[in-house]
Amino acid sequence: MVSNSIKKMRTAAGYSQVALANKLSVDTQTIWRWENGTRTPRWKDIQRMCEIFGCTSDELMSSPEGGNPTEPLPHVLPEQGEKAAV
């Protein structure tokens, strides 16, 4: 899994896990899993968090200590109903 700084960005922006989950229309447990590295957010959720936190996807998905992401974002196929990136 990609090590990330979602928790760091979330707390810096003043959001609780519940508030961020509500803003993204996901379960609070989903936020917890992203922050603990047991799940990787979907691309649309990464994009939305970048808008909320005012950061890039590289910044959001990098290690909390900063720097470049430790590994590239996984290639995932669009979920049912989502369109593939062009």
PDB file of C-alpha atoms in Angstrom:
ATOM      1  CA  MET A   1       0.000   0.000   0.000  1.00  0.00           C
ATOM      2  CA  VAL A   2       1.015   3.572  -0.584  1.00  0.00           C
ATOM      3  CA  SER A   3       2.134   5.357   2.542  1.00  0.00           C
ATOM      4  CA  ASN A   4       0.232   8.631   2.714  1.00  0.00           C
ATOM      5  CA  SER A   5      -0.306  11.841   4.614  1.00  0.00           C
ATOM      6  CA  ILE A   6      -4.093  11.985   4.488  1.00  0.00           C
ATOM      7  CA  LYS A   7      -4.313  12.219   8.289  1.00  0.00           C
ATOM      8  CA  LYS A   8      -1.750  15.015   8.395  1.00  0.00           C
ATOM      9  CA  MET A   9      -3.594  17.005   5.717  1.00  0.00           C
ATOM     10  CA  ARG A  10      -6.988  16.291   7.271  1.00  0.00           C
ATOM     11  CA  THR A  11      -5.987  17.489  10.730  1.00  0.00           C
ATOM     12  CA  ALA A  12      -4.158  20.533   9.328  1.00  0.00           C
ATOM     13  CA  ALA A  13      -7.359  21.489   7.495  1.00  0.00           C
ATOM     14  CA  GLY A  14      -9.345  21.094  10.722  1.00  0.00           C
ATOM     15  CA  TYR A  15     -11.472  18.136   9.611  1.00  0.00           C
ATOM     16  CA  SER A  16     -12.396  15.191  11.805  1.00  0.00           C
ATOM     17  CA  GLN A  17     -12.636  11.768  10.186  1.00  0.00           C
ATOM     18  CA  VAL A  18     -16.424  12.068  10.387  1.00  0.00           C
ATOM     19  CA  ALA A  19     -16.470  15.505   8.735  1.00  0.00           C
ATOM     20  CA  LEU A  20     -14.175  14.394   5.894  1.00  0.00           C
ATOM     21  CA  ALA A  21     -16.176  11.207   5.395  1.00  0.00           C
ATOM     22  CA  ASN A  22     -19.368  13.255   5.116  1.00  0.00           C
ATOM     23  CA  LYS A  23     -17.749  15.669   2.645  1.00  0.00           C
ATOM     24  CA  LEU A  24     -16.591  12.748   0.464  1.00  0.00           C
ATOM     25  CA  SER A  25     -19.764  10.676   0.928  1.00  0.00           C
ATOM     26  CA  VAL A  26     -17.821   7.698   2.268  1.00  0.00           C
ATOM     27  CA  ASP A  27     -17.957   5.780   5.543  1.00  0.00           C
ATOM     28  CA  THR A  28     -15.845   6.998   8.473  1.00  0.00           C
ATOM     29  CA  GLN A  29     -14.224   3.549   8.543  1.00  0.00           C
ATOM     30  CA  THR A  30     -13.031   4.187   4.977  1.00  0.00           C
ATOM     31  CA  ILE A  31     -11.139   7.295   6.098  1.00  0.00           C
ATOM     32  CA  TRP A  32      -9.561   5.275   8.927  1.00  0.00           C
ATOM     33  CA  ARG A  33      -8.454   2.571   6.472  1.00  0.00           C
ATOM     34  CA  TRP A  34      -6.904   5.148   4.115  1.00  0.00           C
ATOM     35  CA  GLU A  35      -5.019   6.781   6.965  1.00  0.00           C
ATOM     36  CA  ASN A  36      -3.736   3.434   8.237  1.00  0.00           C
ATOM     37  CA  GLY A  37      -2.685   2.238   4.797  1.00  0.00           C
ATOM     38  CA  THR A  38      -4.982  -0.793   4.654  1.00  0.00           C
ATOM     39  CA  ARG A  39      -6.866   0.674   1.679  1.00  0.00           C
ATOM     40  CA  THR A  40      -6.012   3.086  -1.129  1.00  0.00           C
ATOM     41  CA  PRO A  41      -8.549   5.774  -2.025  1.00  0.00           C
ATOM     42  CA  ARG A  42     -10.235   5.710  -5.412  1.00  0.00           C
ATOM     43  CA  TRP A  43      -8.958   8.282  -7.873  1.00  0.00           C
ATOM     44  CA  LYS A  44     -12.115  10.396  -7.603  1.00  0.00           C
ATOM     45  CA  ASP A  45     -11.667  10.528  -3.809  1.00  0.00           C
ATOM     46  CA  ILE A  46      -8.000  11.499  -4.195  1.00  0.00           C
ATOM     47  CA  GLN A  47      -9.000  14.292  -6.591  1.00  0.00           C
ATOM     48  CA  ARG A  48     -11.695  15.553  -4.226  1.00  0.00           C
ATOM     49  CA  MET A  49      -9.336  15.518  -1.215  1.00  0.00           C
ATOM     50  CA  CYS A  50      -6.790  17.490  -3.253  1.00  0.00           C
ATOM     51  CA  GLU A  51      -9.466  20.119  -3.912  1.00  0.00           C
ATOM     52  CA  ILE A  52     -10.449  20.206  -0.228  1.00  0.00           C
ATOM     53  CA  PHE A  53      -6.873  20.366   1.097  1.00  0.00           C
ATOM     54  CA  GLY A  54      -5.421  22.518  -1.703  1.00  0.00           C
ATOM     55  CA  CYS A  55      -2.657  20.072  -2.568  1.00  0.00           C
ATOM     56  CA  THR A  56      -1.480  17.824  -5.380  1.00  0.00           C
ATOM     57  CA  SER A  57      -2.020  14.075  -5.515  1.00  0.00           C
ATOM     58  CA  ASP A  58       1.742  13.592  -5.044  1.00  0.00           C
ATOM     59  CA  GLU A  59       1.624  15.633  -1.839  1.00  0.00           C
ATOM     60  CA  LEU A  60      -1.473  13.816  -0.593  1.00  0.00           C
ATOM     61  CA  MET A  61      -0.157  10.328  -1.280  1.00  0.00           C
ATOM     62  CA  SER A  62       3.462  10.889  -0.200  1.00  0.00           C
ATOM     63  CA  SER A  63       4.904   9.722   3.074  1.00  0.00           C
ATOM     64  CA  PRO A  64       3.972  11.981   6.020  1.00  0.00           C
ATOM     65  CA  GLU A  65       7.631  13.033   6.303  1.00  0.00           C
ATOM     66  CA  GLY A  66       7.390  14.618   2.847  1.00  0.00           C
ATOM     67  CA  GLY A  67       9.168  13.925  -0.387  1.00  0.00           C
ATOM     68  CA  ASN A  68       7.999  11.906  -3.336  1.00  0.00           C
ATOM     69  CA  PRO A  69       5.513   9.074  -3.078  1.00  0.00           C
ATOM     70  CA  THR A  70       7.184   5.840  -2.047  1.00  0.00           C
ATOM     71  CA  GLU A  71       5.533   4.027  -4.920  1.00  0.00           C
ATOM     72  CA  PRO A  72       3.322   5.046  -7.821  1.00  0.00           C
ATOM     73  CA  LEU A  73      -0.428   5.125  -7.398  1.00  0.00           C
ATOM     74  CA  PRO A  74      -1.867   1.753  -8.352  1.00  0.00           C
ATOM     75  CA  HIS A  75      -3.518   1.406 -11.719  1.00  0.00           C
ATOM     76  CA  VAL A  76      -7.137   0.616 -11.085  1.00  0.00           C
ATOM     77  CA  LEU A  77      -9.908   0.032 -13.526  1.00  0.00           C
ATOM     78  CA  PRO A  78     -12.905   2.347 -13.262  1.00  0.00           C
ATOM     79  CA  GLU A  79     -15.636   1.080 -11.010  1.00  0.00           C
ATOM     80  CA  GLN A  80     -19.015   0.360 -12.490  1.00  0.00           C
ATOM     81  CA  GLY A  81     -20.563   3.646 -13.574  1.00  0.00           C
ATOM     82  CA  GLU A  82     -17.270   5.575 -13.615  1.00  0.00           C
ATOM     83  CA  LYS A  83     -15.598   6.661 -16.828  1.00  0.00           C
ATOM     84  CA  ALA A  84     -12.002   5.798 -17.596  1.00  0.00           C
ATOM     85  CA  ALA A  85      -9.475   8.629 -17.740  1.00  0.00           C
ATOM     86  CA  VAL A  86      -8.594   9.674 -21.248  1.00  0.00           C
TER      87      VAL A  86
END
